[in-house]
Structures are given as structure tokens and as C-alpha cells.
Amino acid sequence: MQKDCAMHSQIQSGSVDPLLTTKEAAQFLNVSTYTLEKWRYQGRGPRYIRYLNKAIRYRRSALHAFVVEGENG
């Protein structure tokens, strides 16, 4: 029950890290969806989540981290 309350307060405060589709992530990074798919296949690119054995989602924080790593490298 406490976990549900904590999640509810995170949603209300806007602190939940949103999950983005491949298309949304590509727009965020200003690359094509094909580029993101290729990076996934090659084991490169931002971290992603695969759920329901098919759907791919990206955390916005993972996209930010990927951009920062690119700036430093």
C-alpha cells in the first residue's frame, strides 16, 4: 500500500521518469528511428527497456545520459 501511495505522489508531482517510444526518442535525439534501431542491434546507443517481449521504450533520463556521454567522449 505504501508503494502505491509513493507512486501516486510521484505521478502527481511529475517526478516519474517518462517512457518514450522509439519515434519519440528519435525526435528527442534528432536522429531517425532507423538509426536508433541500428544502434540497438549493434549494442550501442541509449539504454532501453524491452517489455512484453516486444515493445521498446526509452527513459528520458537515459536519453539525457546518452547525450551527456557523447559530449564528453
CSV table of C-alpha atoms in Angstrom, one decimal:
chain,number,residue,atom,x,y,z
A,1,MET,CA,0.0,0.0,0.0
A,2,GLN,CA,2.8,2.4,0.8
A,3,LYS,CA,4.4,1.7,-2.6
A,4,ASP,CA,1.1,2.7,-4.3
A,5,CYS,CA,1.0,5.9,-2.4
A,6,ALA,CA,4.6,6.8,-3.2
A,7,MET,CA,4.0,6.1,-6.9
A,8,HIS,CA,0.8,8.2,-6.8
A,9,SER,CA,2.7,11.2,-5.2
A,10,GLN,CA,5.5,10.8,-7.8
A,11,ILE,CA,2.9,11.0,-10.6
A,12,GLN,CA,1.2,14.0,-9.1
A,13,SER,CA,4.5,15.8,-8.7
A,14,GLY,CA,5.7,15.0,-12.2
A,15,SER,CA,8.8,13.2,-10.9
A,16,VAL,CA,8.2,9.9,-12.7
A,17,ASP,CA,10.7,9.3,-15.5
A,18,PRO,CA,8.5,9.1,-18.6
A,19,LEU,CA,8.9,6.2,-21.0
A,20,LEU,CA,9.2,7.3,-24.7
A,21,THR,CA,8.6,5.3,-27.8
A,22,THR,CA,11.3,4.8,-30.4
A,23,LYS,CA,9.8,7.6,-32.5
A,24,GLU,CA,9.7,10.0,-29.5
A,25,ALA,CA,13.2,9.1,-28.5
A,26,ALA,CA,14.5,9.6,-32.1
A,27,GLN,CA,12.8,13.0,-32.2
A,28,PHE,CA,14.4,13.9,-28.8
A,29,LEU,CA,17.9,12.9,-30.1
A,30,ASN,CA,17.3,14.4,-33.6
A,31,VAL,CA,18.1,11.1,-35.3
A,32,SER,CA,15.9,8.7,-37.4
A,33,THR,CA,14.1,5.7,-35.9
A,34,TYR,CA,16.2,3.6,-38.2
A,35,THR,CA,19.4,4.9,-36.5
A,36,LEU,CA,18.0,4.0,-33.1
A,37,GLU,CA,17.1,0.5,-34.3
A,38,LYS,CA,20.5,0.1,-35.8
A,39,TRP,CA,22.2,1.2,-32.6
A,40,ARG,CA,20.1,-1.3,-30.6
A,41,TYR,CA,21.1,-4.1,-33.0
A,42,GLN,CA,24.8,-3.1,-32.7
A,43,GLY,CA,24.6,-2.8,-28.9
A,44,ARG,CA,25.2,0.9,-29.0
A,45,GLY,CA,23.0,3.9,-28.3
A,46,PRO,CA,21.0,4.9,-25.2
A,47,ARG,CA,19.8,2.3,-22.7
A,48,TYR,CA,16.3,1.0,-23.4
A,49,ILE,CA,13.6,-1.2,-21.9
A,50,ARG,CA,12.0,-4.1,-23.7
A,51,TYR,CA,8.8,-5.3,-22.2
A,52,LEU,CA,6.0,-7.7,-23.2
A,53,ASN,CA,8.8,-9.4,-25.3
A,54,LYS,CA,8.4,-6.8,-28.0
A,55,ALA,CA,7.7,-3.1,-27.0
A,56,ILE,CA,10.8,-0.9,-26.8
A,57,ARG,CA,10.8,2.2,-24.6
A,58,TYR,CA,13.4,4.7,-23.5
A,59,ARG,CA,13.6,6.5,-20.2
A,60,ARG,CA,14.0,10.2,-20.8
A,61,SER,CA,16.8,10.2,-18.2
A,62,ALA,CA,18.7,7.5,-20.3
A,63,LEU,CA,18.4,9.8,-23.4
A,64,HIS,CA,19.9,12.7,-21.3
A,65,ALA,CA,22.7,10.5,-20.1
A,66,PHE,CA,23.5,9.3,-23.6
A,67,VAL,CA,23.7,12.9,-24.8
A,68,VAL,CA,26.0,13.9,-21.9
A,69,GLU,CA,28.2,10.9,-22.6
A,70,GLY,CA,28.5,11.9,-26.2
A,71,GLU,CA,29.5,15.4,-25.2
A,72,ASN,CA,32.3,14.1,-23.0
A,73,GLY,CA,33.5,11.4,-25.4
